[in-house]
Amino acid sequence: MNANDVAAHWESNAETWTIYSRAGYDKYRDALNAPAFLKMLPPVAGLTGLDLGCGEGSNTRAVARLGARMTGLDIAPTFIRYARESEVEAPLGIDYVLGDDQGIDFPDASFDFVTAFMSMMDMADQRQVLKGIHRILKAGGFLQFSILHPCFVPPTRRNIRNEAGEPVAVEIADYLDESDGRVERWIFSSIPEEERATLTPFAIPRFHRTLSTWVSMIVEAGLTIEAFGEPMASVEVALGEPIVADTRIAPIFLHIRARKA
Protein backbone atom coordinates (compact mmCIF):
# COMPACT_ATOMS: atom_id res chain seq x y z
CA MET A 1 0.00 0.00 0.00
CA ASN A 2 1.40 3.41 -0.97
CA ALA A 3 0.64 6.98 0.06
CA ASN A 4 -2.07 7.36 -2.60
CA ASP A 5 -3.91 4.35 -1.16
CA VAL A 6 -3.60 5.78 2.33
CA ALA A 7 -4.97 9.12 1.11
CA ALA A 8 -7.97 7.44 -0.49
CA HIS A 9 -8.81 5.58 2.72
CA TRP A 10 -8.55 8.69 4.87
CA GLU A 11 -10.55 10.80 2.45
CA SER A 12 -13.31 8.17 2.70
CA ASN A 13 -13.19 8.46 6.51
CA ALA A 14 -12.90 12.20 6.82
CA GLU A 15 -16.53 13.35 6.69
CA THR A 16 -17.87 10.90 9.28
CA TRP A 17 -14.74 11.21 11.42
CA THR A 18 -15.04 14.99 11.60
CA ILE A 19 -18.77 15.04 12.34
CA TYR A 20 -18.63 12.49 15.14
CA SER A 21 -15.34 13.49 16.73
CA ARG A 22 -16.55 17.09 16.90
CA ALA A 23 -19.77 15.84 18.46
CA GLY A 24 -17.74 14.37 21.34
CA TYR A 25 -17.66 10.68 20.43
CA ASP A 26 -13.86 10.31 20.32
CA LYS A 27 -13.72 9.64 24.05
CA TYR A 28 -10.16 8.32 24.15
CA ARG A 29 -8.87 11.50 22.50
CA ASP A 30 -10.88 13.98 24.52
CA ALA A 31 -10.76 12.36 27.96
CA LEU A 32 -7.22 11.01 27.97
CA ASN A 33 -4.94 11.03 24.96
CA ALA A 34 -4.91 14.67 23.88
CA PRO A 35 -4.74 16.11 27.44
CA ALA A 36 -1.80 13.81 28.28
CA PHE A 37 -0.02 14.77 25.06
CA LEU A 38 -0.43 18.48 25.72
CA LYS A 39 0.75 18.06 29.31
CA MET A 40 3.93 16.37 28.04
CA LEU A 41 4.53 19.05 25.39
CA PRO A 42 7.36 21.50 26.21
CA PRO A 43 6.54 25.23 26.22
CA VAL A 44 5.75 26.31 22.65
CA ALA A 45 4.67 29.93 23.04
CA GLY A 46 6.31 32.01 20.33
CA LEU A 47 7.60 28.95 18.44
CA THR A 48 6.77 27.84 14.91
CA GLY A 49 5.26 24.36 14.68
CA LEU A 50 3.99 21.86 12.13
CA ASP A 51 1.16 19.46 12.98
CA LEU A 52 1.68 16.41 10.77
CA GLY A 53 -1.46 14.50 9.85
CA CYS A 54 -3.56 17.26 11.37
CA GLY A 55 -6.96 15.87 10.38
CA GLU A 56 -9.76 18.38 10.89
CA GLY A 57 -7.47 20.50 13.04
CA SER A 58 -8.71 19.92 16.59
CA ASN A 59 -5.28 19.19 18.02
CA THR A 60 -3.60 21.83 15.84
CA ARG A 61 -5.92 24.42 17.37
CA ALA A 62 -5.12 23.16 20.87
CA VAL A 63 -1.39 23.69 20.29
CA ALA A 64 -2.00 27.09 18.70
CA ARG A 65 -3.90 28.14 21.83
CA LEU A 66 -0.66 27.53 23.76
CA GLY A 67 0.88 30.38 21.77
CA ALA A 68 2.56 28.58 18.87
CA ARG A 69 2.39 29.71 15.24
CA MET A 70 1.04 26.55 13.60
CA THR A 71 0.85 24.96 10.18
CA GLY A 72 -1.31 21.85 9.74
CA LEU A 73 -0.60 19.28 7.03
CA ASP A 74 -2.94 16.47 6.01
CA ILE A 75 -3.40 14.09 3.10
CA ALA A 76 -7.23 14.21 3.00
CA PRO A 77 -8.92 17.20 1.27
CA THR A 78 -12.09 16.94 3.37
CA PHE A 79 -10.09 17.22 6.60
CA ILE A 80 -8.30 20.29 5.28
CA ARG A 81 -11.60 21.85 4.19
CA TYR A 82 -13.08 21.45 7.68
CA ALA A 83 -9.89 22.74 9.32
CA ARG A 84 -9.82 25.84 7.12
CA GLU A 85 -13.49 26.53 7.83
CA SER A 86 -12.75 26.43 11.56
CA GLU A 87 -9.86 28.84 11.08
CA VAL A 88 -12.16 31.28 9.28
CA GLU A 89 -14.76 31.02 12.05
CA ALA A 90 -12.28 31.41 14.91
CA PRO A 91 -8.89 32.60 13.63
CA LEU A 92 -5.77 31.34 15.42
CA GLY A 93 -3.29 32.15 12.67
CA ILE A 94 -3.07 28.53 11.46
CA ASP A 95 -2.15 27.73 7.87
CA TYR A 96 -3.59 24.39 6.69
CA VAL A 97 -1.83 22.67 3.79
CA LEU A 98 -2.95 19.67 1.73
CA GLY A 99 0.04 17.39 1.27
CA ASP A 100 1.70 14.02 1.61
CA ASP A 101 3.42 13.34 4.93
CA GLN A 102 6.05 11.25 3.12
CA GLY A 103 7.13 14.17 0.96
CA ILE A 104 7.15 17.03 3.44
CA ASP A 105 7.48 20.00 1.11
CA PHE A 106 8.94 22.70 3.36
CA PRO A 107 12.40 24.29 3.30
CA ASP A 108 15.15 22.98 5.57
CA ALA A 109 15.02 24.16 9.19
CA SER A 110 11.53 25.66 8.83
CA PHE A 111 10.07 24.70 12.22
CA ASP A 112 10.97 24.81 15.91
CA PHE A 113 8.89 21.69 16.53
CA VAL A 114 6.66 19.09 14.88
CA THR A 115 3.67 17.34 16.42
CA ALA A 116 1.87 14.29 15.10
CA PHE A 117 -1.23 13.22 17.02
CA MET A 118 -2.10 9.57 16.29
CA SER A 119 -1.07 9.78 12.66
CA MET A 120 2.35 8.23 12.22
CA MET A 121 1.24 4.61 12.62
CA ASP A 122 -0.98 5.18 9.58
CA MET A 123 1.82 6.43 7.32
CA ALA A 124 3.19 4.11 4.65
CA ASP A 125 6.90 4.91 5.13
CA GLN A 126 7.60 6.14 8.63
CA ARG A 127 11.35 5.93 8.09
CA GLN A 128 11.14 8.47 5.24
CA VAL A 129 8.74 10.65 7.24
CA LEU A 130 11.12 10.80 10.21
CA LYS A 131 14.03 11.78 7.96
CA GLY A 132 11.86 14.53 6.47
CA ILE A 133 11.00 15.78 9.95
CA HIS A 134 14.68 15.94 10.85
CA ARG A 135 15.34 18.01 7.72
CA ILE A 136 12.65 20.62 8.42
CA LEU A 137 13.43 20.98 12.13
CA LYS A 138 15.73 23.74 13.27
CA ALA A 139 18.76 22.75 15.33
CA GLY A 140 17.54 21.98 18.83
CA GLY A 141 13.97 21.52 17.60
CA PHE A 142 11.82 18.59 18.67
CA LEU A 143 9.27 16.11 17.40
CA GLN A 144 6.51 14.89 19.69
CA PHE A 145 4.11 12.24 18.42
CA SER A 146 1.54 9.78 19.69
CA ILE A 147 0.77 6.34 18.29
CA LEU A 148 -1.12 3.24 19.28
CA HIS A 149 1.16 1.52 21.78
CA PRO A 150 3.02 -1.06 19.69
CA CYS A 151 3.42 -3.43 22.65
CA PHE A 152 -0.17 -3.38 23.88
CA VAL A 153 -2.13 -2.60 20.70
CA PRO A 154 -0.49 -4.79 18.07
CA PRO A 155 -2.55 -5.98 15.08
CA THR A 156 -4.53 -8.36 17.29
CA ARG A 157 -5.89 -7.14 20.64
CA ARG A 158 -8.90 -8.07 22.79
CA ASN A 159 -10.13 -6.71 26.11
CA ILE A 160 -11.00 -9.36 28.68
CA ARG A 161 -13.83 -8.33 30.98
CA ASN A 162 -15.36 -9.73 34.15
CA GLU A 163 -19.06 -10.53 34.63
CA ALA A 164 -19.73 -6.87 35.42
CA GLY A 165 -18.24 -5.84 32.08
CA GLU A 166 -15.17 -4.27 33.68
CA PRO A 167 -11.80 -4.68 31.90
CA VAL A 168 -9.49 -6.99 33.84
CA ALA A 169 -6.87 -8.06 31.27
CA VAL A 170 -5.77 -7.64 27.67
CA GLU A 171 -5.04 -10.42 25.18
CA ILE A 172 -2.55 -9.50 22.44
CA ALA A 173 -1.02 -11.24 19.45
CA ASP A 174 0.87 -10.54 16.21
CA TYR A 175 3.24 -8.09 17.85
CA LEU A 176 6.04 -9.08 15.47
CA ASP A 177 3.82 -8.83 12.38
CA GLU A 178 4.95 -5.66 10.58
CA SER A 179 2.76 -6.22 7.53
CA ASP A 180 2.10 -2.99 5.67
CA GLY A 181 -1.34 -1.55 5.14
CA ARG A 182 -3.53 -3.94 7.09
CA VAL A 183 -6.93 -2.23 6.94
CA GLU A 184 -8.84 -2.10 10.22
CA ARG A 185 -12.55 -1.26 10.20
CA TRP A 186 -14.30 0.28 13.20
CA ILE A 187 -16.40 3.23 14.30
CA PHE A 188 -16.34 5.21 17.54
CA SER A 189 -17.81 2.78 20.04
CA SER A 190 -19.45 5.55 22.08
CA ILE A 191 -21.85 6.35 19.22
CA PRO A 192 -25.28 4.86 20.09
CA GLU A 193 -25.70 1.35 18.71
CA GLU A 194 -28.72 2.19 16.56
CA GLU A 195 -26.83 5.08 14.96
CA ARG A 196 -23.62 3.12 14.47
CA ALA A 197 -25.61 0.54 12.51
CA THR A 198 -26.35 3.18 9.86
CA LEU A 199 -22.73 4.30 9.40
CA THR A 200 -20.00 2.95 7.18
CA PRO A 201 -17.09 1.93 9.43
CA PHE A 202 -13.79 3.78 9.10
CA ALA A 203 -11.20 2.04 6.92
CA ILE A 204 -7.87 2.62 8.66
CA PRO A 205 -4.70 1.45 6.87
CA ARG A 206 -2.22 0.55 9.58
CA PHE A 207 1.53 0.15 9.44
CA HIS A 208 2.37 -1.52 12.76
CA ARG A 209 5.99 -1.45 13.88
CA THR A 210 7.54 -3.02 16.97
CA LEU A 211 8.91 -0.75 19.66
CA SER A 212 12.46 -1.63 18.66
CA THR A 213 11.71 -0.67 15.05
CA TRP A 214 10.30 2.69 16.14
CA VAL A 215 13.41 3.39 18.22
CA SER A 216 15.76 2.39 15.41
CA MET A 217 13.89 4.57 12.87
CA ILE A 218 14.00 7.60 15.17
CA VAL A 219 17.72 7.16 15.85
CA GLU A 220 18.48 6.53 12.17
CA ALA A 221 16.75 9.81 11.31
CA GLY A 222 19.24 11.64 13.54
CA LEU A 223 16.88 12.37 16.43
CA THR A 224 17.55 11.70 20.11
CA ILE A 225 14.70 10.32 22.22
CA GLU A 226 14.21 12.35 25.37
CA ALA A 227 10.79 11.34 26.73
CA PHE A 228 8.22 8.54 26.64
CA GLY A 229 4.65 8.77 27.88
CA GLU A 230 2.08 6.00 28.44
CA PRO A 231 -1.14 7.77 29.50
CA MET A 232 -3.37 6.00 31.99
CA ALA A 233 -6.83 7.17 32.98
CA SER A 234 -7.12 8.25 36.59
CA VAL A 235 -9.78 6.64 38.76
CA GLU A 236 -11.90 9.77 38.37
CA VAL A 237 -11.57 9.88 34.58
CA ALA A 238 -12.31 6.16 34.29
CA LEU A 239 -15.46 6.60 36.37
CA GLY A 240 -16.55 9.58 34.29
CA GLU A 241 -15.75 7.92 30.95
CA PRO A 242 -15.83 4.14 31.53
CA ILE A 243 -14.78 3.48 27.93
CA VAL A 244 -11.20 4.55 28.79
CA ALA A 245 -10.97 2.37 31.91
CA ASP A 246 -9.02 -0.28 29.98
CA THR A 247 -6.02 2.06 29.98
CA ARG A 248 -5.72 1.27 33.68
CA ILE A 249 -4.98 -2.35 32.72
CA ALA A 250 -2.45 -1.65 29.96
CA PRO A 251 -1.63 1.51 28.01
CA ILE A 252 -3.25 1.99 24.62
CA PHE A 253 -1.16 4.99 23.55
CA LEU A 254 2.54 5.72 23.44
CA HIS A 255 3.86 9.30 23.36
CA ILE A 256 7.43 9.93 22.20
CA ARG A 257 9.47 13.12 22.15
CA ALA A 258 12.74 13.27 20.22
CA ARG A 259 15.07 16.19 19.53
CA LYS A 260 17.40 17.29 16.75
CA ALA A 261 20.91 18.14 17.94
mmCIF file of N, CA and C in Angstrom, residues 6 8 15 27 35 40 46 56 58 70 96 114 116 157 160 164 167 234 254:
data_model
loop_
_atom_site.group_PDB
_atom_site.id
_atom_site.type_symbol
_atom_site.label_atom_id
_atom_site.label_comp_id
_atom_site.label_asym_id
_atom_site.label_seq_id
_atom_site.Cartn_x
_atom_site.Cartn_y
_atom_site.Cartn_z
ATOM 1 N N VAL A 6 -3.323 5.251 0.998
ATOM 2 C CA VAL A 6 -3.595 5.784 2.334
ATOM 3 C C VAL A 6 -4.490 7.019 2.231
ATOM 4 N N ALA A 8 -6.607 7.809 -0.092
ATOM 5 C CA ALA A 8 -7.972 7.440 -0.490
ATOM 6 C C ALA A 8 -8.762 6.913 0.705
ATOM 7 N N GLU A 15 -15.256 12.693 6.400
ATOM 8 C CA GLU A 15 -16.531 13.353 6.693
ATOM 9 C C GLU A 15 -17.145 12.816 7.990
ATOM 10 N N LYS A 27 -13.934 9.546 22.606
ATOM 11 C CA LYS A 27 -13.725 9.645 24.052
ATOM 12 C C LYS A 27 -12.264 9.468 24.443
ATOM 13 N N PRO A 35 -5.217 15.390 26.252
ATOM 14 C CA PRO A 35 -4.740 16.107 27.438
ATOM 15 C C PRO A 35 -3.365 15.639 27.909
ATOM 16 N N MET A 40 2.545 16.779 28.280
ATOM 17 C CA MET A 40 3.934 16.371 28.045
ATOM 18 C C MET A 40 4.671 17.352 27.133
ATOM 19 N N GLY A 46 5.365 31.280 21.156
ATOM 20 C CA GLY A 46 6.311 32.014 20.331
ATOM 21 C C GLY A 46 7.080 31.173 19.338
ATOM 22 N N GLU A 56 -8.893 17.204 10.989
ATOM 23 C CA GLU A 56 -9.757 18.384 10.888
ATOM 24 C C GLU A 56 -9.292 19.537 11.782
ATOM 25 N N SER A 58 -8.412 19.754 15.163
ATOM 26 C CA SER A 58 -8.715 19.921 16.585
ATOM 27 C C SER A 58 -7.448 20.064 17.423
ATOM 28 N N MET A 70 1.181 27.916 14.097
ATOM 29 C CA MET A 70 1.040 26.550 13.603
ATOM 30 C C MET A 70 0.723 26.477 12.112
ATOM 31 N N TYR A 96 -3.359 25.807 6.963
ATOM 32 C CA TYR A 96 -3.587 24.391 6.688
ATOM 33 C C TYR A 96 -3.204 24.070 5.248
ATOM 34 N N VAL A 114 7.677 19.811 15.667
ATOM 35 C CA VAL A 114 6.664 19.093 14.885
ATOM 36 C C VAL A 114 5.852 18.245 15.849
ATOM 37 N N ALA A 116 2.633 15.239 15.910
ATOM 38 C CA ALA A 116 1.866 14.289 15.098
ATOM 39 C C ALA A 116 0.989 13.499 16.069
ATOM 40 N N ARG A 157 -5.729 -7.529 19.247
ATOM 41 C CA ARG A 157 -5.891 -7.139 20.641
ATOM 42 C C ARG A 157 -7.336 -7.362 21.058
ATOM 43 N N ILE A 160 -10.354 -8.295 27.899
ATOM 44 C CA ILE A 160 -10.996 -9.359 28.676
ATOM 45 C C ILE A 160 -11.711 -8.703 29.852
ATOM 46 N N ALA A 164 -19.141 -8.207 35.334
ATOM 47 C CA ALA A 164 -19.733 -6.868 35.419
ATOM 48 C C ALA A 164 -19.389 -6.012 34.201
ATOM 49 N N PRO A 167 -13.025 -4.116 32.459
ATOM 50 C CA PRO A 167 -11.796 -4.683 31.898
ATOM 51 C C PRO A 167 -10.873 -5.188 32.998
ATOM 52 N N SER A 234 -7.006 8.246 35.132
ATOM 53 C CA SER A 234 -7.124 8.254 36.591
ATOM 54 C C SER A 234 -8.415 7.552 36.992
ATOM 55 N N LEU A 254 1.160 5.438 23.123
ATOM 56 C CA LEU A 254 2.543 5.724 23.440
ATOM 57 C C LEU A 254 2.885 7.115 22.901
#
